[in-house]
Amino acid sequence: NAGVTQTPKFRILKIGQSMTLQCTQDMNHNYMYWYRQDPGMGLKLIYYSVGAGITDKGEVPNGYNVSRSTTEDFPLRLELAAPSQTSVYFCASSSAPSTARGEQYFGPGTRLTVT
Amino acid sequence: ELKVEQNPLFLSMQEGKNYTIYCNYSTTSDRLYWYRQDPGKSLESLFVLLSNGAVKQEGRLMASLDTKARLSTLHITAAVHDLSATYFCAVAGGTYKYIFGTGTRLKVLA
């Protein structure tokens, strides 16, 4: 059981470039999330999705876009990369937070550097 | 707006000692989660606390939830080096979101 997978694991971008971070989960979770974690800090929510075709902004959405065409996949798009987007990006999924356990399962992360 | 605060932010302790990490949150929630993050790694779930008075234990770690006080504690008993990590609490902020605390970086000294 793979859980939540993310690609790539590492990436270096030049300022102004764009890229897509991939996230896939095989647990049939409706809820998926993208977080960023800056060095020594906690997690900040970028975007989340409650099901295919439904996405919404989190705390820090500027400079990012998402889509959710399937239950399994939740890619994060960075447009016009800036040094401030240097961070570690985690994708997570969960069953509905209001039912059952609702804990999140995290992917291994993508370490992104923008120079 | 739901805010989650953890203290201490950093904790250095000797092996064999006991200590408690605190997680306070600002608005009503009956679901609280504890996660562990090793350096350079992802987060893994430790405990899920779903009701007032809930207590969960795993090895040397015990977590509890007091929803009336809006407080959760993570108690470490007889710490060992392998417990060195960053610990996060997260509170369910409504139907869809989780709000994370700032994390407590624990270092257990041999």
PDB file of C-alpha atoms in Angstrom:
ATOM      1  CA  ASN A   1       0.000   0.000   0.000  1.00  0.00           C
ATOM      2  CA  ALA A   2       1.798   3.148  -1.238  1.00  0.00           C
ATOM      3  CA  GLY A   3      -0.256   5.708   0.717  1.00  0.00           C
ATOM      4  CA  VAL A   4       0.580   9.240  -0.441  1.00  0.00           C
ATOM      5  CA  THR A   5       3.320   9.645  -3.030  1.00  0.00           C
ATOM      6  CA  GLN A   6       4.925  12.857  -4.247  1.00  0.00           C
ATOM      7  CA  THR A   7       7.233  13.639  -7.122  1.00  0.00           C
ATOM      8  CA  PRO A   8       9.806  14.997  -7.502  1.00  0.00           C
ATOM      9  CA  LYS A   9      11.675  14.667  -4.207  1.00  0.00           C
ATOM     10  CA  PHE A  10      14.007  17.540  -4.959  1.00  0.00           C
ATOM     11  CA  ARG A  11      13.951  20.364  -7.479  1.00  0.00           C
ATOM     12  CA  ILE A  12      15.909  23.527  -8.157  1.00  0.00           C
ATOM     13  CA  LEU A  13      14.131  26.231 -10.135  1.00  0.00           C
ATOM     14  CA  LYS A  14      15.316  29.501 -11.522  1.00  0.00           C
ATOM     15  CA  ILE A  15      13.332  32.625 -10.751  1.00  0.00           C
ATOM     16  CA  GLY A  16      10.402  32.924 -13.129  1.00  0.00           C
ATOM     17  CA  GLN A  17      10.252  29.248 -14.071  1.00  0.00           C
ATOM     18  CA  SER A  18       7.144  27.149 -13.511  1.00  0.00           C
ATOM     19  CA  MET A  19       6.642  23.583 -12.377  1.00  0.00           C
ATOM     20  CA  THR A  20       4.051  21.127 -11.161  1.00  0.00           C
ATOM     21  CA  LEU A  21       4.402  19.092  -7.990  1.00  0.00           C
ATOM     22  CA  GLN A  22       2.614  15.787  -8.270  1.00  0.00           C
ATOM     23  CA  CYS A  23       0.664  14.096  -5.484  1.00  0.00           C
ATOM     24  CA  THR A  24      -1.197  10.783  -5.632  1.00  0.00           C
ATOM     25  CA  GLN A  25      -2.971   8.816  -2.928  1.00  0.00           C
ATOM     26  CA  ASP A  26      -4.349   5.289  -3.100  1.00  0.00           C
ATOM     27  CA  MET A  27      -6.511   5.314   0.027  1.00  0.00           C
ATOM     28  CA  ASN A  28      -9.657   6.617  -1.702  1.00  0.00           C
ATOM     29  CA  HIS A  29      -9.613   9.723   0.482  1.00  0.00           C
ATOM     30  CA  ASN A  30     -11.817  12.590  -0.598  1.00  0.00           C
ATOM     31  CA  TYR A  31      -9.827  15.214   1.289  1.00  0.00           C
ATOM     32  CA  MET A  32      -6.418  16.299   0.070  1.00  0.00           C
ATOM     33  CA  TYR A  33      -4.136  19.129   1.136  1.00  0.00           C
ATOM     34  CA  TRP A  34      -0.995  20.954   0.164  1.00  0.00           C
ATOM     35  CA  TYR A  35       1.227  22.449   2.841  1.00  0.00           C
ATOM     36  CA  ARG A  36       4.522  24.228   2.825  1.00  0.00           C
ATOM     37  CA  GLN A  37       7.024  24.035   5.625  1.00  0.00           C
ATOM     38  CA  ASP A  38       9.753  26.625   5.846  1.00  0.00           C
ATOM     39  CA  PRO A  39      12.949  25.735   7.743  1.00  0.00           C
ATOM     40  CA  GLY A  40      12.315  25.320  11.459  1.00  0.00           C
ATOM     41  CA  MET A  41       8.673  26.248  11.114  1.00  0.00           C
ATOM     42  CA  GLY A  42       5.282  24.610  11.201  1.00  0.00           C
ATOM     43  CA  LEU A  43       3.000  23.827   8.299  1.00  0.00           C
ATOM     44  CA  LYS A  44       1.041  26.392   6.339  1.00  0.00           C
ATOM     45  CA  LEU A  45      -1.926  25.317   4.263  1.00  0.00           C
ATOM     46  CA  ILE A  46      -1.709  26.344   0.619  1.00  0.00           C
ATOM     47  CA  TYR A  47      -4.779  24.708  -0.933  1.00  0.00           C
ATOM     48  CA  TYR A  48      -7.130  21.912  -0.107  1.00  0.00           C
ATOM     49  CA  SER A  49      -9.733  19.815  -1.873  1.00  0.00           C
ATOM     50  CA  VAL A  50     -12.788  18.016  -0.534  1.00  0.00           C
ATOM     51  CA  GLY A  51     -13.357  15.933  -3.633  1.00  0.00           C
ATOM     52  CA  ALA A  52     -12.801  15.721  -7.352  1.00  0.00           C
ATOM     53  CA  GLY A  53     -13.538  19.059  -8.964  1.00  0.00           C
ATOM     54  CA  ILE A  54     -13.658  20.981  -5.674  1.00  0.00           C
ATOM     55  CA  THR A  55     -10.723  23.024  -4.408  1.00  0.00           C
ATOM     56  CA  ASP A  56     -10.294  25.998  -2.114  1.00  0.00           C
ATOM     57  CA  LYS A  57      -7.609  28.338  -0.860  1.00  0.00           C
ATOM     58  CA  GLY A  58      -5.768  27.894   2.395  1.00  0.00           C
ATOM     59  CA  GLU A  59      -3.642  30.399   4.306  1.00  0.00           C
ATOM     60  CA  VAL A  60      -0.952  31.057   1.668  1.00  0.00           C
ATOM     61  CA  PRO A  61      -2.354  30.444  -1.850  1.00  0.00           C
ATOM     62  CA  ASN A  62      -0.645  33.288  -3.718  1.00  0.00           C
ATOM     63  CA  GLY A  63       1.670  32.059  -6.462  1.00  0.00           C
ATOM     64  CA  TYR A  64       0.115  28.592  -6.583  1.00  0.00           C
ATOM     65  CA  ASN A  65      -2.701  26.814  -8.369  1.00  0.00           C
ATOM     66  CA  VAL A  66      -4.262  23.394  -7.991  1.00  0.00           C
ATOM     67  CA  SER A  67      -6.633  21.111  -9.780  1.00  0.00           C
ATOM     68  CA  ARG A  68      -8.438  17.933  -8.765  1.00  0.00           C
ATOM     69  CA  SER A  69      -9.723  15.977 -11.713  1.00  0.00           C
ATOM     70  CA  THR A  70      -9.642  12.595  -9.967  1.00  0.00           C
ATOM     71  CA  THR A  71      -9.932  11.367  -6.389  1.00  0.00           C
ATOM     72  CA  GLU A  72      -6.356  10.092  -6.493  1.00  0.00           C
ATOM     73  CA  ASP A  73      -4.427  13.073  -7.852  1.00  0.00           C
ATOM     74  CA  PHE A  74      -3.944  16.604  -6.550  1.00  0.00           C
ATOM     75  CA  PRO A  75      -1.168  18.443  -8.415  1.00  0.00           C
ATOM     76  CA  LEU A  76       0.191  21.804  -7.259  1.00  0.00           C
ATOM     77  CA  ARG A  77       1.296  24.280  -9.896  1.00  0.00           C
ATOM     78  CA  LEU A  78       3.881  26.983  -9.234  1.00  0.00           C
ATOM     79  CA  GLU A  79       3.780  29.823 -11.719  1.00  0.00           C
ATOM     80  CA  LEU A  80       6.633  32.318 -11.995  1.00  0.00           C
ATOM     81  CA  ALA A  81       8.718  30.867  -9.177  1.00  0.00           C
ATOM     82  CA  ALA A  82      10.133  33.296  -6.619  1.00  0.00           C
ATOM     83  CA  PRO A  83      12.809  32.810  -3.918  1.00  0.00           C
ATOM     84  CA  SER A  84      10.055  33.131  -1.298  1.00  0.00           C
ATOM     85  CA  GLN A  85       8.680  29.810  -2.547  1.00  0.00           C
ATOM     86  CA  THR A  86      11.793  27.963  -1.449  1.00  0.00           C
ATOM     87  CA  SER A  87      10.378  25.456   0.993  1.00  0.00           C
ATOM     88  CA  VAL A  88       9.465  21.837   1.576  1.00  0.00           C
ATOM     89  CA  TYR A  89       6.051  20.959   0.200  1.00  0.00           C
ATOM     90  CA  PHE A  90       3.936  18.230   1.709  1.00  0.00           C
ATOM     91  CA  CYS A  91       0.826  16.697   0.278  1.00  0.00           C
ATOM     92  CA  ALA A  92      -1.606  15.004   2.642  1.00  0.00           C
ATOM     93  CA  SER A  93      -4.888  13.173   2.455  1.00  0.00           C
ATOM     94  CA  SER A  94      -7.560  12.176   4.926  1.00  0.00           C
ATOM     95  CA  SER A  95     -11.010  10.827   5.316  1.00  0.00           C
ATOM     96  CA  ALA A  96     -13.526  13.487   6.318  1.00  0.00           C
ATOM     97  CA  PRO A  97     -12.210  15.333   9.404  1.00  0.00           C
ATOM     98  CA  SER A  98     -15.705  15.363  10.867  1.00  0.00           C
ATOM     99  CA  THR A  99     -16.116  11.602  10.765  1.00  0.00           C
ATOM    100  CA  ALA A 100     -14.178   8.609  11.931  1.00  0.00           C
ATOM    101  CA  ARG A 101     -10.590   9.378  12.878  1.00  0.00           C
ATOM    102  CA  GLY A 102      -9.894  12.040  10.284  1.00  0.00           C
ATOM    103  CA  GLU A 103      -6.127  11.929  10.696  1.00  0.00           C
ATOM    104  CA  GLN A 104      -3.986  13.077   7.825  1.00  0.00           C
ATOM    105  CA  TYR A 105      -1.524  10.901   5.932  1.00  0.00           C
ATOM    106  CA  PHE A 106       1.451  12.773   4.578  1.00  0.00           C
ATOM    107  CA  GLY A 107       3.588  12.210   1.532  1.00  0.00           C
ATOM    108  CA  PRO A 108       7.394  12.246   1.761  1.00  0.00           C
ATOM    109  CA  GLY A 109       7.665  15.863   0.646  1.00  0.00           C
ATOM    110  CA  THR A 110       9.254  17.819  -2.194  1.00  0.00           C
ATOM    111  CA  ARG A 111      12.220  20.010  -1.338  1.00  0.00           C
ATOM    112  CA  LEU A 112      12.138  23.021  -3.660  1.00  0.00           C
ATOM    113  CA  THR A 113      14.833  25.662  -4.034  1.00  0.00           C
ATOM    114  CA  VAL A 114      14.285  28.775  -6.149  1.00  0.00           C
ATOM    115  CA  THR A 115      17.438  30.702  -7.070  1.00  0.00           C
TER     116      THR A 115
ATOM    117  CA  GLU B   1     -10.009  32.349  13.849  1.00  0.00           C
ATOM    118  CA  LEU B   2      -8.630  29.152  15.292  1.00  0.00           C
ATOM    119  CA  LYS B   3      -5.106  29.439  16.621  1.00  0.00           C
ATOM    120  CA  VAL B   4      -2.983  26.657  18.029  1.00  0.00           C
ATOM    121  CA  GLU B   5      -0.030  27.270  20.304  1.00  0.00           C
ATOM    122  CA  GLN B   6       2.509  24.801  21.548  1.00  0.00           C
ATOM    123  CA  ASN B   7       5.019  25.155  24.313  1.00  0.00           C
ATOM    124  CA  PRO B   8       7.791  24.833  24.745  1.00  0.00           C
ATOM    125  CA  LEU B   9       9.112  25.400  21.238  1.00  0.00           C
ATOM    126  CA  PHE B  10      12.393  23.731  22.096  1.00  0.00           C
ATOM    127  CA  LEU B  11      13.054  21.109  24.712  1.00  0.00           C
ATOM    128  CA  SER B  12      16.359  19.552  25.591  1.00  0.00           C
ATOM    129  CA  MET B  13      16.153  16.824  28.186  1.00  0.00           C
ATOM    130  CA  GLN B  14      18.224  14.065  29.668  1.00  0.00           C
ATOM    131  CA  GLU B  15      17.470  10.432  29.035  1.00  0.00           C
ATOM    132  CA  GLY B  16      15.309   8.953  31.739  1.00  0.00           C
ATOM    133  CA  LYS B  17      13.534  12.204  32.601  1.00  0.00           C
ATOM    134  CA  ASN B  18       9.849  13.018  32.259  1.00  0.00           C
ATOM    135  CA  TYR B  19       8.392  16.037  30.562  1.00  0.00           C
ATOM    136  CA  THR B  20       5.164  17.416  29.116  1.00  0.00           C
ATOM    137  CA  ILE B  21       4.465  19.308  25.913  1.00  0.00           C
ATOM    138  CA  TYR B  22       1.392  21.551  25.896  1.00  0.00           C
ATOM    139  CA  CYS B  23      -0.955  22.380  23.051  1.00  0.00           C
ATOM    140  CA  ASN B  24      -3.509  25.164  23.550  1.00  0.00           C
ATOM    141  CA  TYR B  25      -6.115  26.147  21.004  1.00  0.00           C
ATOM    142  CA  SER B  26      -8.381  29.142  20.814  1.00  0.00           C
ATOM    143  CA  THR B  27     -11.833  27.933  19.745  1.00  0.00           C
ATOM    144  CA  THR B  28     -14.005  24.931  20.322  1.00  0.00           C
ATOM    145  CA  SER B  29     -12.909  21.689  18.727  1.00  0.00           C
ATOM    146  CA  ASP B  30     -13.345  18.091  19.770  1.00  0.00           C
ATOM    147  CA  ARG B  31     -10.652  16.605  17.587  1.00  0.00           C
ATOM    148  CA  LEU B  32      -6.967  16.881  18.152  1.00  0.00           C
ATOM    149  CA  TYR B  33      -4.057  15.093  16.530  1.00  0.00           C
ATOM    150  CA  TRP B  34      -0.418  14.622  17.418  1.00  0.00           C
ATOM    151  CA  TYR B  35       2.233  14.050  14.769  1.00  0.00           C
ATOM    152  CA  ARG B  36       5.930  13.316  14.856  1.00  0.00           C
ATOM    153  CA  GLN B  37       8.468  14.595  12.348  1.00  0.00           C
ATOM    154  CA  ASP B  38      12.044  13.337  12.220  1.00  0.00           C
ATOM    155  CA  PRO B  39      14.638  15.691  10.710  1.00  0.00           C
ATOM    156  CA  GLY B  40      14.331  15.814   6.936  1.00  0.00           C
ATOM    157  CA  LYS B  41      11.355  13.478   6.993  1.00  0.00           C
ATOM    158  CA  SER B  42       7.608  13.686   6.655  1.00  0.00           C
ATOM    159  CA  LEU B  43       4.991  13.731   9.406  1.00  0.00           C
ATOM    160  CA  GLU B  44       3.570  10.567  10.870  1.00  0.00           C
ATOM    161  CA  SER B  45       0.462  10.272  12.985  1.00  0.00           C
ATOM    162  CA  LEU B  46       0.955   9.475  16.670  1.00  0.00           C
ATOM    163  CA  PHE B  47      -2.395   9.986  18.352  1.00  0.00           C
ATOM    164  CA  VAL B  48      -5.952  10.852  17.464  1.00  0.00           C
ATOM    165  CA  LEU B  49      -7.978  12.334  20.335  1.00  0.00           C
ATOM    166  CA  LEU B  50     -11.662  12.512  19.544  1.00  0.00           C
ATOM    167  CA  SER B  51     -13.458  13.512  22.730  1.00  0.00           C
ATOM    168  CA  ASN B  52     -13.098  15.316  26.010  1.00  0.00           C
ATOM    169  CA  GLY B  53     -11.074  13.294  28.458  1.00  0.00           C
ATOM    170  CA  ALA B  54      -9.548  11.085  25.773  1.00  0.00           C
ATOM    171  CA  VAL B  55      -6.234   9.548  26.730  1.00  0.00           C
ATOM    172  CA  LYS B  56      -4.020   7.537  24.417  1.00  0.00           C
ATOM    173  CA  GLN B  57      -0.703   5.877  25.185  1.00  0.00           C
ATOM    174  CA  GLU B  58       1.978   4.379  23.005  1.00  0.00           C
ATOM    175  CA  GLY B  59       5.201   3.318  24.620  1.00  0.00           C
ATOM    176  CA  ARG B  60       6.731   6.258  26.495  1.00  0.00           C
ATOM    177  CA  LEU B  61       4.262   8.774  25.071  1.00  0.00           C
ATOM    178  CA  MET B  62       0.842   9.578  26.447  1.00  0.00           C
ATOM    179  CA  ALA B  63      -1.542  12.165  25.032  1.00  0.00           C
ATOM    180  CA  SER B  64      -4.659  13.611  26.616  1.00  0.00           C
ATOM    181  CA  LEU B  65      -7.366  16.070  25.650  1.00  0.00           C
ATOM    182  CA  ASP B  66      -9.362  18.511  27.765  1.00  0.00           C
ATOM    183  CA  THR B  67     -11.814  20.210  25.422  1.00  0.00           C
ATOM    184  CA  LYS B  68     -13.191  22.471  28.134  1.00  0.00           C
ATOM    185  CA  ALA B  69      -9.758  23.912  28.829  1.00  0.00           C
ATOM    186  CA  ARG B  70      -8.894  23.724  25.104  1.00  0.00           C
ATOM    187  CA  LEU B  71      -5.718  21.953  26.054  1.00  0.00           C
ATOM    188  CA  SER B  72      -3.924  18.807  25.023  1.00  0.00           C
ATOM    189  CA  THR B  73      -0.777  17.422  26.586  1.00  0.00           C
ATOM    190  CA  LEU B  74       1.839  15.026  25.310  1.00  0.00           C
ATOM    191  CA  HIS B  75       3.642  13.450  28.229  1.00  0.00           C
ATOM    192  CA  ILE B  76       7.013  11.794  27.820  1.00  0.00           C
ATOM    193  CA  THR B  77       8.000   9.211  30.378  1.00  0.00           C
ATOM    194  CA  ALA B  78      11.629   8.183  30.912  1.00  0.00           C
ATOM    195  CA  ALA B  79      12.802   9.745  27.670  1.00  0.00           C
ATOM    196  CA  VAL B  80      15.141   7.876  25.352  1.00  0.00           C
ATOM    197  CA  HIS B  81      17.239   9.228  22.498  1.00  0.00           C
ATOM    198  CA  ASP B  82      14.956   7.703  19.866  1.00  0.00           C
ATOM    199  CA  LEU B  83      12.221  10.128  20.892  1.00  0.00           C
ATOM    200  CA  SER B  84      14.242  13.067  19.566  1.00  0.00           C
ATOM    201  CA  ALA B  85      12.051  14.677  16.890  1.00  0.00           C
ATOM    202  CA  THR B  86       9.676  17.566  16.337  1.00  0.00           C
ATOM    203  CA  TYR B  87       6.157  17.046  17.647  1.00  0.00           C
ATOM    204  CA  PHE B  88       3.164  18.856  16.214  1.00  0.00           C
ATOM    205  CA  CYS B  89      -0.366  19.073  17.452  1.00  0.00           C
ATOM    206  CA  ALA B  90      -3.164  19.839  15.010  1.00  0.00           C
ATOM    207  CA  VAL B  91      -6.754  20.788  15.685  1.00  0.00           C
ATOM    208  CA  ALA B  92      -9.686  20.158  13.392  1.00  0.00           C
ATOM    209  CA  GLY B  93     -10.800  23.654  12.395  1.00  0.00           C
ATOM    210  CA  GLY B  94     -14.255  23.024  11.062  1.00  0.00           C
ATOM    211  CA  THR B  95     -15.265  20.414   8.531  1.00  0.00           C
ATOM    212  CA  TYR B  96     -12.317  20.526   6.206  1.00  0.00           C
ATOM    213  CA  LYS B  97      -9.273  22.071   7.749  1.00  0.00           C
ATOM    214  CA  TYR B  98      -6.601  21.275  10.255  1.00  0.00           C
ATOM    215  CA  ILE B  99      -4.681  23.996  12.058  1.00  0.00           C
ATOM    216  CA  PHE B 100      -1.181  23.014  13.132  1.00  0.00           C
ATOM    217  CA  GLY B 101       0.775  24.244  16.092  1.00  0.00           C
ATOM    218  CA  THR B 102       4.266  25.612  15.631  1.00  0.00           C
ATOM    219  CA  GLY B 103       5.867  22.369  16.758  1.00  0.00           C
ATOM    220  CA  THR B 104       8.077  21.384  19.694  1.00  0.00           C
ATOM    221  CA  ARG B 105      11.579  20.371  18.836  1.00  0.00           C
ATOM    222  CA  LEU B 106      12.644  17.720  21.325  1.00  0.00           C
ATOM    223  CA  LYS B 107      16.231  16.666  21.825  1.00  0.00           C
ATOM    224  CA  VAL B 108      16.963  13.846  24.244  1.00  0.00           C
ATOM    225  CA  LEU B 109      20.528  13.812  25.449  1.00  0.00           C
ATOM    226  CA  ALA B 110      22.235  10.533  26.249  1.00  0.00           C
TER     227      ALA B 110
END
